[in-house]
Tab-separated table of C-alpha atoms in Angstrom:
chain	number	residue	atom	x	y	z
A	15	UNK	CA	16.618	8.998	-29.127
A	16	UNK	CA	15.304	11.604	-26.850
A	17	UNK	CA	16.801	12.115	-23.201
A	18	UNK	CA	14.245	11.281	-20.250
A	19	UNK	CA	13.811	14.385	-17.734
A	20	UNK	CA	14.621	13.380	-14.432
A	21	UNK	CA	11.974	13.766	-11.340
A	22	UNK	CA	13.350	16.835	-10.727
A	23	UNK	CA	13.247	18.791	-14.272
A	24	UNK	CA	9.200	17.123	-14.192
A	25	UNK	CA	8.326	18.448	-11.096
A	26	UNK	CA	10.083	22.187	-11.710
A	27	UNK	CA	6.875	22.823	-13.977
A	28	UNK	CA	4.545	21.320	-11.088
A	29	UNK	CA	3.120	24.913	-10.882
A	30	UNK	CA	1.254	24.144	-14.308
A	31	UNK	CA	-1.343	22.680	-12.463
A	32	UNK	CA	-3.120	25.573	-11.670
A	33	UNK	CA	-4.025	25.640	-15.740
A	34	UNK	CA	-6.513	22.892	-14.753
A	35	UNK	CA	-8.797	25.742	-13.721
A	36	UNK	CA	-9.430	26.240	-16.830
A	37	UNK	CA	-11.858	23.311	-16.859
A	38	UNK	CA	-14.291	25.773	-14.753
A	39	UNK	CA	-15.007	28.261	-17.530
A	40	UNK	CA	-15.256	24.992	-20.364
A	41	UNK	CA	-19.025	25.572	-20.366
A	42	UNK	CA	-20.082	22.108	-23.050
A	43	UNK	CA	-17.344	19.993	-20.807
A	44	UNK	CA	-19.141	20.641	-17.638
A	45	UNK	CA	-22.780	20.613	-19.071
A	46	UNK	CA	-21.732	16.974	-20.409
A	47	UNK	CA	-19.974	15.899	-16.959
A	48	UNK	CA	-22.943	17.298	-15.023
A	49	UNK	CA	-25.209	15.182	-17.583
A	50	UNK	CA	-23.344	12.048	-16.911
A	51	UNK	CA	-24.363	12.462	-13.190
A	52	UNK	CA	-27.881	13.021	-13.656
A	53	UNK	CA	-27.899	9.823	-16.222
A	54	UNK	CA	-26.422	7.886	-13.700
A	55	UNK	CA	-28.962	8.724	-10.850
A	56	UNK	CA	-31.833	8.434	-13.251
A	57	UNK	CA	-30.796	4.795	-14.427
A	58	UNK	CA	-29.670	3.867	-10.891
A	59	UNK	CA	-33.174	5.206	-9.345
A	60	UNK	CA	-34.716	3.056	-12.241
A	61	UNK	CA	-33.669	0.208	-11.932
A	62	UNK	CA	-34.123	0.205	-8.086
A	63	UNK	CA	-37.763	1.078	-8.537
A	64	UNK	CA	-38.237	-1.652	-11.203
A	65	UNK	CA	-36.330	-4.015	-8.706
A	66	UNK	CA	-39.035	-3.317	-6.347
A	67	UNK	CA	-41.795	-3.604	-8.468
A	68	UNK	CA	-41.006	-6.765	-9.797
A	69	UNK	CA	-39.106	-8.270	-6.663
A	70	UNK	CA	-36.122	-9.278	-8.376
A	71	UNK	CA	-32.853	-8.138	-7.195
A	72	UNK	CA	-30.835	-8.678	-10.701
A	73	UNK	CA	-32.702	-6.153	-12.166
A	74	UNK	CA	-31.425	-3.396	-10.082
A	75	UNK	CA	-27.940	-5.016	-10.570
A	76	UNK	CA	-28.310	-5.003	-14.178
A	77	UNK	CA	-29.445	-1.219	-14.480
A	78	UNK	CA	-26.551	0.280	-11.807
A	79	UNK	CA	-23.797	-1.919	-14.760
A	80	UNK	CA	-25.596	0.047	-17.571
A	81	UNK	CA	-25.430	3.383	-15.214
A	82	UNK	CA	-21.772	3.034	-14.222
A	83	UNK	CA	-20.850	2.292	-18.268
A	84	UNK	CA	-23.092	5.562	-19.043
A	85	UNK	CA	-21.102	7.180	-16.461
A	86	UNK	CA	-17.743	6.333	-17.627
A	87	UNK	CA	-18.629	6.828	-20.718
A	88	UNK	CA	-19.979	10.082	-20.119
A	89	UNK	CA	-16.607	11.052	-18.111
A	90	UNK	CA	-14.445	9.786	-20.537
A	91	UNK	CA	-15.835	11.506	-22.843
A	92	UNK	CA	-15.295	15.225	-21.139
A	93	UNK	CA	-11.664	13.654	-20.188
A	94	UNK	CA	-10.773	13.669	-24.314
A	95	UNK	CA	-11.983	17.364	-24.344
A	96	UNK	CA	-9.949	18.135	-21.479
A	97	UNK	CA	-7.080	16.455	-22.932
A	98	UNK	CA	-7.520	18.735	-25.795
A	99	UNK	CA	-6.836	21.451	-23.745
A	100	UNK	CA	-4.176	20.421	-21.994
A	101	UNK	CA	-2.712	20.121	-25.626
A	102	UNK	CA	-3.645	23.536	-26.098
A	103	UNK	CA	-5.708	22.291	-29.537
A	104	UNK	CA	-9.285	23.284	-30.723
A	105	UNK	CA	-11.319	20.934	-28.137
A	106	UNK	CA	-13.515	18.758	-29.684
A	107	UNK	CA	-17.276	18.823	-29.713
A	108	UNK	CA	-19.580	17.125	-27.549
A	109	UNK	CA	-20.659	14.707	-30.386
A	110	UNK	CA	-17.299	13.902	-31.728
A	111	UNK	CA	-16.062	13.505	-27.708
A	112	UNK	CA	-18.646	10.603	-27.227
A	113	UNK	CA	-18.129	8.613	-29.885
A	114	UNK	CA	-14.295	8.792	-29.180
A	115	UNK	CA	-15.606	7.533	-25.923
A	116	UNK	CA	-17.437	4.443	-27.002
A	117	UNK	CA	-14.745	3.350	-29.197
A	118	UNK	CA	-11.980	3.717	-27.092
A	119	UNK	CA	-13.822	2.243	-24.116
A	120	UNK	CA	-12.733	-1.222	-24.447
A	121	UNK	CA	-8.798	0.330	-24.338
A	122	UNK	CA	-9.792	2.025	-21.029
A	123	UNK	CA	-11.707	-1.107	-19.680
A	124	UNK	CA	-8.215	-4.055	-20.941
A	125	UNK	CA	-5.676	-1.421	-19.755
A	126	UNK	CA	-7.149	-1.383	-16.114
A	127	UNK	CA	-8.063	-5.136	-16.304
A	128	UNK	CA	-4.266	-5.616	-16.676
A	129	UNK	CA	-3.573	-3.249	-13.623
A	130	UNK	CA	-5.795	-5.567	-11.535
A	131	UNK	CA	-4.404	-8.859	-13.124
A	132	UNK	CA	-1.828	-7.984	-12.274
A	133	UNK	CA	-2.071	-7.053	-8.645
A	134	UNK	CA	-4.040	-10.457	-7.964
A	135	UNK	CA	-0.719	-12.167	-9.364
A	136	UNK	CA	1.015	-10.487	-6.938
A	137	UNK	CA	-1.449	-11.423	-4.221
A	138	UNK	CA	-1.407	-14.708	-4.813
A	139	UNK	CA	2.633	-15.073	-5.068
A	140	UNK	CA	2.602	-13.678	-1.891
A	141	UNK	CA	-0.042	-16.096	-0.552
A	142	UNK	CA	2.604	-19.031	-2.021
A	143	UNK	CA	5.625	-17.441	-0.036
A	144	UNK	CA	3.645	-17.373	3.570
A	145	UNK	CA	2.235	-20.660	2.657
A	146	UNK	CA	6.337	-21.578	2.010
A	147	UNK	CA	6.905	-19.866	5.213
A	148	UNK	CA	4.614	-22.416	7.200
A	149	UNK	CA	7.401	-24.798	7.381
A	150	UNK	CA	8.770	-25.862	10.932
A	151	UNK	CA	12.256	-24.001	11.246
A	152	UNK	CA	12.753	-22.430	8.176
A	153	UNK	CA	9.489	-20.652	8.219
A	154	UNK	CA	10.133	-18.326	11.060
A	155	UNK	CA	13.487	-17.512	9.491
A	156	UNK	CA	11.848	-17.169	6.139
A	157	UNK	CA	9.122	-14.760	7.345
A	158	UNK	CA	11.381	-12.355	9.530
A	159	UNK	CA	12.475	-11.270	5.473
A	160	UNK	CA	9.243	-11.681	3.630
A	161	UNK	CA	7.060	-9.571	6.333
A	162	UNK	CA	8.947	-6.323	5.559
A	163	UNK	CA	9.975	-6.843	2.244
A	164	UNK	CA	5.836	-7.770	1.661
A	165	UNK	CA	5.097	-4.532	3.630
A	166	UNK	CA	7.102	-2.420	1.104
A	167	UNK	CA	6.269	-4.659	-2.273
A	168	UNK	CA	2.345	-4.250	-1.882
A	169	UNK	CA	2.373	-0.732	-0.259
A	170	UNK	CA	4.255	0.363	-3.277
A	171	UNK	CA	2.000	-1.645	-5.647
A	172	UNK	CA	-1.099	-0.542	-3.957
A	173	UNK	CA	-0.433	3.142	-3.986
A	174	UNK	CA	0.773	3.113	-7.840
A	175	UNK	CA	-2.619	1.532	-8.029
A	176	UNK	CA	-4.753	3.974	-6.755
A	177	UNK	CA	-2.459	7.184	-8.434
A	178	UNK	CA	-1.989	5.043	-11.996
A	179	UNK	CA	-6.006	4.054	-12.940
A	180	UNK	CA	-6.512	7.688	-13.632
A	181	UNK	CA	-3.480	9.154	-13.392
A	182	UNK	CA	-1.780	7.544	-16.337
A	183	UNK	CA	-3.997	4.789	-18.065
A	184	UNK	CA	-7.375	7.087	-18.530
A	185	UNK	CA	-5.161	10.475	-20.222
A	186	UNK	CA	-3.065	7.497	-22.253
A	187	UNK	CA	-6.396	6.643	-23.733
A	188	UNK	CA	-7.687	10.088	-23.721
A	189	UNK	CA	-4.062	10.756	-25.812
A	190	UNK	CA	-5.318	7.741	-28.643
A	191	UNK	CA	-2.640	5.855	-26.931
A	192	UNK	CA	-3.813	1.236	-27.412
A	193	UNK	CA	-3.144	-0.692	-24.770
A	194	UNK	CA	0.679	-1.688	-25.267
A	195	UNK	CA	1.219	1.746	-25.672
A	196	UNK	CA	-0.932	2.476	-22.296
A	197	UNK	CA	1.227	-0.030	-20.622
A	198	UNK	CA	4.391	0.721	-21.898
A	199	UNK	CA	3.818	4.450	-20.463
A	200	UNK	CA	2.742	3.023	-17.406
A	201	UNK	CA	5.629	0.653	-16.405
A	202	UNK	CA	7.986	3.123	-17.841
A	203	UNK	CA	6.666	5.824	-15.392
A	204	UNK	CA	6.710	3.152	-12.512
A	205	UNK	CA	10.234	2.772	-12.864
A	206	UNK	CA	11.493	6.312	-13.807
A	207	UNK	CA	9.198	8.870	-12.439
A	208	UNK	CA	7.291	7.061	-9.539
A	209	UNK	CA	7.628	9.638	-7.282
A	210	UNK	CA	6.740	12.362	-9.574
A	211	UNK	CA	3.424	11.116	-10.137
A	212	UNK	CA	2.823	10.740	-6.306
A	213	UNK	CA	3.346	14.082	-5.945
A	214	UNK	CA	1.926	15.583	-8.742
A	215	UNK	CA	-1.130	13.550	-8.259
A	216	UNK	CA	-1.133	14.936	-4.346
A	217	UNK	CA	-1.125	18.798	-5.429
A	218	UNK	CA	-3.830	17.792	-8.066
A	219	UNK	CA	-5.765	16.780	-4.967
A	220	UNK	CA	-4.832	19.850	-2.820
A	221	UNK	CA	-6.058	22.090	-5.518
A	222	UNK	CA	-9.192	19.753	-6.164
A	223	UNK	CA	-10.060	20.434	-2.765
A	224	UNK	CA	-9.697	23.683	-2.508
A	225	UNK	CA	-11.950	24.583	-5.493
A	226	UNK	CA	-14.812	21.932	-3.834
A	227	UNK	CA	-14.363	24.310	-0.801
A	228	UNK	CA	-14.940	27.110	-2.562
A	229	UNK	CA	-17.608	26.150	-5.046
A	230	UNK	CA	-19.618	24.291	-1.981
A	231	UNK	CA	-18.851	26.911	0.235
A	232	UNK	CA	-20.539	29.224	-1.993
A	233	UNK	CA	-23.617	26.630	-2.779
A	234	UNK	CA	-24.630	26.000	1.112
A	235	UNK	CA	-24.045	29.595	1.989
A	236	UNK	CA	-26.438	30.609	-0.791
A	237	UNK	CA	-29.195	27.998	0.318
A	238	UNK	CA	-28.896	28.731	3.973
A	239	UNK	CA	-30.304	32.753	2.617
A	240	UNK	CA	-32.547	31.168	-0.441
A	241	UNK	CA	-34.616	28.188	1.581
A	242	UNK	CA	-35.386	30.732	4.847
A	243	UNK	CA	-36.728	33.034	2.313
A	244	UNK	CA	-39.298	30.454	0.410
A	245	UNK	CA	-40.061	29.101	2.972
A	246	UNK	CA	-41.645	32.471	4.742
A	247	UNK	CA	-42.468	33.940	1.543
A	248	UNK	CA	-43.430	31.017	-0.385
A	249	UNK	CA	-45.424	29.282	2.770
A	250	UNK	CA	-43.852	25.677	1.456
A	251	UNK	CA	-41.635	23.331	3.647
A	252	UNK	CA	-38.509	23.790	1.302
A	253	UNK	CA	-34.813	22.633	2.387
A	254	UNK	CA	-31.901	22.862	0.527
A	255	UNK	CA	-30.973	18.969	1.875
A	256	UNK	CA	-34.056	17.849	0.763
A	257	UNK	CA	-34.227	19.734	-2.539
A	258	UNK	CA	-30.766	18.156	-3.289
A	259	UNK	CA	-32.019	14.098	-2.714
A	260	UNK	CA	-32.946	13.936	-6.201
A	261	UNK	CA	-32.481	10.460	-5.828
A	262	UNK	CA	-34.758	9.941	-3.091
A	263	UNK	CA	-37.571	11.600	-5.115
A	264	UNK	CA	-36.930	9.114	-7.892
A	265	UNK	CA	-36.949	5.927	-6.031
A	266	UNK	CA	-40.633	6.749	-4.225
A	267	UNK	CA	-40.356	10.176	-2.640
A	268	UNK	CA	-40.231	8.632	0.898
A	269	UNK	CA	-37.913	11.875	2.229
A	270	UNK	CA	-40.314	12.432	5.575
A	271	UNK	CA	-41.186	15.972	3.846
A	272	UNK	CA	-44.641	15.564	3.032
A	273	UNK	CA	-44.731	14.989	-0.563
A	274	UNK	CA	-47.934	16.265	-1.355
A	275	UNK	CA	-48.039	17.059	-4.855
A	276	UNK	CA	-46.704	20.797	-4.028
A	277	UNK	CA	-45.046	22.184	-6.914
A	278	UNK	CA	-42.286	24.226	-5.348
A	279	UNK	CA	-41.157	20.772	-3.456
A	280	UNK	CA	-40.402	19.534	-6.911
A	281	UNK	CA	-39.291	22.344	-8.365
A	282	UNK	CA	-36.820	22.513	-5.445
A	283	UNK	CA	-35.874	18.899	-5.519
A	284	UNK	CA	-35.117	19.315	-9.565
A	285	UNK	CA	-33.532	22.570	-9.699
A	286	UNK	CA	-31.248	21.736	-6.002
A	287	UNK	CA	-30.539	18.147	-8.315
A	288	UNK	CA	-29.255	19.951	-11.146
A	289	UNK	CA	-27.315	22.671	-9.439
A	290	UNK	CA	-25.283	20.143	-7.202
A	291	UNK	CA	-24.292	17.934	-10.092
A	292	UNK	CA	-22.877	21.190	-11.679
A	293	UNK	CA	-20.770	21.912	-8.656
A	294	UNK	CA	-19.609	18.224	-8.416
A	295	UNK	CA	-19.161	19.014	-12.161
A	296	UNK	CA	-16.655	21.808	-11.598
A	297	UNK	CA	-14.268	20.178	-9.601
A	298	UNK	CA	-14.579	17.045	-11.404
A	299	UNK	CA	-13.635	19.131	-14.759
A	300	UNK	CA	-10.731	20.469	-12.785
A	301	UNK	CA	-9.466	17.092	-11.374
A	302	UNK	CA	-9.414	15.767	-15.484
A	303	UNK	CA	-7.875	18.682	-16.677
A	304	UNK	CA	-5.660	18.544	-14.173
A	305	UNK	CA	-4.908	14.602	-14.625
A	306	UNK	CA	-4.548	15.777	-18.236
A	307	UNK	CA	-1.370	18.322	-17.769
A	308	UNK	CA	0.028	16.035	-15.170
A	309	UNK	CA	0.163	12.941	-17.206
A	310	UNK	CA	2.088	15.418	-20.503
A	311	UNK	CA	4.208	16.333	-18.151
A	312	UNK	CA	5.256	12.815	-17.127
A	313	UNK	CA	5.514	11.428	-20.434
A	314	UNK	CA	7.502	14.694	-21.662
A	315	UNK	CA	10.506	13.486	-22.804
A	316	UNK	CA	10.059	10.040	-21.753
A	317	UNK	CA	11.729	6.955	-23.997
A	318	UNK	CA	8.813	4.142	-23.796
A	319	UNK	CA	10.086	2.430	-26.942
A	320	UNK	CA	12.118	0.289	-24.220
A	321	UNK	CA	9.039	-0.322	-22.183
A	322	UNK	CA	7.309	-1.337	-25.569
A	323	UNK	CA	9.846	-4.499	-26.067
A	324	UNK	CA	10.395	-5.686	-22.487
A	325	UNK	CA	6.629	-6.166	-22.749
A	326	UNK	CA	6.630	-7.408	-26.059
A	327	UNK	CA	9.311	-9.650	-24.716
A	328	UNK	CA	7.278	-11.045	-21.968
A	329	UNK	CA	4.360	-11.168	-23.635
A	330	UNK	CA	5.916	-13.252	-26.559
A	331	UNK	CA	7.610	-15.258	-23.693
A	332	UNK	CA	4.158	-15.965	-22.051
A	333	UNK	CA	2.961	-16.927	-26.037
A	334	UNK	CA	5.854	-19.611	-26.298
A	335	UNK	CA	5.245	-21.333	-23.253
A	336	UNK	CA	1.041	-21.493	-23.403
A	337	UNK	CA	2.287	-22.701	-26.837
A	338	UNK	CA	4.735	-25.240	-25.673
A	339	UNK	CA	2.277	-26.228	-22.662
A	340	UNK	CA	-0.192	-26.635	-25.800
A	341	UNK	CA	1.901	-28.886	-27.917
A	342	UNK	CA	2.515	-31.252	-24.480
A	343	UNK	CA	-0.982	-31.743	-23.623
A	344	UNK	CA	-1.566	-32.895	-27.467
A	345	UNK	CA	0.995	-35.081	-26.993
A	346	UNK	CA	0.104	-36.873	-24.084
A	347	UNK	CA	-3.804	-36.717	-25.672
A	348	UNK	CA	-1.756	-38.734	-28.720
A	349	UNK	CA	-0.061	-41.037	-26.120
A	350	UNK	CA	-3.315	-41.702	-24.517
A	351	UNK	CA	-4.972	-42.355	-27.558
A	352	UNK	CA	-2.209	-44.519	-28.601
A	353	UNK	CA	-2.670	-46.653	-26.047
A	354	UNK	CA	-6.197	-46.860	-25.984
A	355	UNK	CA	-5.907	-48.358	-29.624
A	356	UNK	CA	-2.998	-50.887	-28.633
A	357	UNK	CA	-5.562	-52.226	-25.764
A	358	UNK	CA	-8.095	-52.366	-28.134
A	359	UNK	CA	-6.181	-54.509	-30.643
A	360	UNK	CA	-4.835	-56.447	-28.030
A	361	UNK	CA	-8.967	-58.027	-26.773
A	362	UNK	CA	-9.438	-60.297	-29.768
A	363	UNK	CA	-5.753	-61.919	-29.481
A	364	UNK	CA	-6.614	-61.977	-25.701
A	365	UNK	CA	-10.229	-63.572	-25.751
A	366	UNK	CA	-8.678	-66.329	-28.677
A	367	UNK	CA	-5.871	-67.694	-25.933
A	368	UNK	CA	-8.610	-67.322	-23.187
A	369	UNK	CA	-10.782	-69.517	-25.780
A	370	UNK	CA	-8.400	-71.443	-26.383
A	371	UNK	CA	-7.312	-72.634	-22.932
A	372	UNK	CA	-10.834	-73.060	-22.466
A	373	UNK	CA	-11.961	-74.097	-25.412
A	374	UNK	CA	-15.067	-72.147	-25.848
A	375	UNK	CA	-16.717	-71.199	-29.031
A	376	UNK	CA	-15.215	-68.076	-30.934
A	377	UNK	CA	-16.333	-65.230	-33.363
A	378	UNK	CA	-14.812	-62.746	-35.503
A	379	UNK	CA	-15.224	-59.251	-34.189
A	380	UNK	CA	-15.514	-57.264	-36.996
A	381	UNK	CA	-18.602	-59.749	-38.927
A	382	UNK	CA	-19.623	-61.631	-36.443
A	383	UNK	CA	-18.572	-65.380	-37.813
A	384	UNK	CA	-17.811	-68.131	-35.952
A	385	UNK	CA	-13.397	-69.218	-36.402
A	386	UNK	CA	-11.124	-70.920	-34.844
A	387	UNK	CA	-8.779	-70.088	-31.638
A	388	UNK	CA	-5.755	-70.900	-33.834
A	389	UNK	CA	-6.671	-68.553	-36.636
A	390	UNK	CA	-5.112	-65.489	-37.748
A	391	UNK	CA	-7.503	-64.146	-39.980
A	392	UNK	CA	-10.997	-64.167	-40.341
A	393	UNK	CA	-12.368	-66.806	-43.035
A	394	UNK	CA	-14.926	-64.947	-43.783
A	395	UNK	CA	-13.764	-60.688	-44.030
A	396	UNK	CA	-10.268	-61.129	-43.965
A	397	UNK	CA	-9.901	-59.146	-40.637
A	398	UNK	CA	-7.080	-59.693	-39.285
A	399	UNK	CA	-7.434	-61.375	-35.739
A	400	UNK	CA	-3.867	-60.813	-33.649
């Protein structure tokens, strides 16, 4: 069994991270992330124009689901090339990325469905313990605990949250990891190497935004020179803000620039689309490579075969009591029954001594024929009557 590296030993190779820009010279990864922009502009503008056409607000909502799932997909995709890389391995094509994408999207989707069942477990046992702490005398007492320990609990929770989604469950899948093995790696990060995903995950972000500096910084300073110059040599109202609102020109063009047919206006507004999802391309790229190397370096070493049969454990211990909570509602369905059948039995004995005190006129349920308030049987069918 191999030895888990301590916080320490994971964070002595933190400098590794500066092989995530790499991504920036992977020219098919950022053509496809740039792609998965534009795709999700073009459905998202769309749908909104349809919505307006037609006046009904579902079909907007339905178009922005399929452009977020063509944008994860899309991401997903470039995040098993970058994962590749991270490996140091041939990185796959383009083709071979997506369809690893579609068919490992339900993994990504149940893994973070977990993550966020499990959170609104936690916010609702927490809800239970102030509602506990309502009561007069203890509660007071009660809360003075549960405020700070609450405080620490959910800050905790909702911080391994926001570092995990990505961080941990997205290169898992990217890795061919299923979901157990997605969540064993997860809880046994969250109780062994907490901290060095925090911090890995913070100079991921410090280096992320220090190549957006750079590539923007290189983008606006290039448009400031590019749009003064068409616009005196070219005579046409260009600006670089304008030209970049793709998604205003899709959804009606209403951008207060005069959109009157001009041709540089659009070739502006297409070429300024294109070139800004490339830039949010390059630091994306970087951020997924550098996810990539960050999550190998967190699960170097590490021993998830425990994490594999606590949750095993629990999960066959959540099995075992839906099945025993099963097997009692059946019962009680078979006790109800049960006595619905001894009730029903019961009416004919019970309308023969009411007859019989009264000394009405009787007939056999089952055919119908008249008999006697003294009989046991029915004369005519041989039912028998109590």
């Amino acid at each position: 069994m191999s030895v888990s590296k301590s916080t320490n030993s994971v964070l002595l190779n933190s400098g590794s991270i500066l092989r995530a820009l790499d991504a920036t010279s992977h020219w098919p990864a950022l053509l496809l992330t740039a792609a998965s922009g534009i795709a999700f502009i073009i459905i998202t503008a769309i749908g909104a124009s349809l919505a307006a056409k037609m006046g009904a607000a579902w079909v907007a909502g339905l178009f922005g689901l399929l452009a977020v799932v063509a944008l994860i997909i899309g991401l997903s995709a470039t995040g098993f090339i970058m994962m590749d890389i991270a490996r140091n391995t041939p990185a796959r094509s383009i083709t071979d990325a997506l369809i690893s994408s579609v068919f490992s999207l339900h993994r990504l989707l149940l893994s973070l469905l977990v993550l966020f069942v499990a959170y609104v477990v936690w916010v609702l046992v927490l809800a239970l313990v102030l509602y506990i702490c309502k009561i007069p005398g203890l509660g007071p007492t009660l809360f003075a605990v549960i405020f700070p320990l609450g405080i620490v609990i959910s800050g905790v929770f909702t911080i391994f949250l926001l570092f995990s989604g990505i961080g941990i469950i997205a290169p898992s899948v990217w890795d061919g990891g299923s979901v157990m093995d997605t969540l064993a790696r997860l809880w046994a990060i969250a109780k062994e190497r907490f901290m060095a995903l925090i911090i890995l995950s913070l100079l991921l972000s410090i280096l992320v935004a220090i190549v957006n500096m750079l590539v923007f910084g290189v983008v606006f300073s290039g448009a400031s020179l590019i749009t003064g110059l068409s616009a005196s040599i070219l005579e046409s109202p260009l600006n670089f803000g304008m030209s970049t609102n793709l998604l205003g020109m899709l959804m009606g063009g209403s951008l207060g620039y005069g959109m009157d047919g001009s041709g540089y206006i659009i070739a502006a507004l297409i070429g300024g689309g294109m070139l800004m999802s490339l830039a949010f391309a390059i630091s994306g790229n970087v951020y997924l490579l550098g996810t990539s190397i960050n999550y190998l370096q967190l699960t170097d070493g590490l021993d998830i075969s425990a994490a594999q049969r606590q949750i095993q454990a629990k999960l066959d211990e959540a099995r075992r009591r839906a099945e025993a909570a099963k097997n009692r509602a059946q019962e009680l369905q078979r006790q109800q029954q049960a006595k619905r059948a001894e009730a029903k039995e019961a009416k004919p004995f019970e309308a023969a001594s009411q007859a019989s005190a009264t000394g009405s006129i009787l007939n056999c349920h089952s055919c119908s024929a008249q008999i006697s308030a003294d009989d046991l049987f029915c004369e005519s069918c041989g039912t028998k009557l109590r």
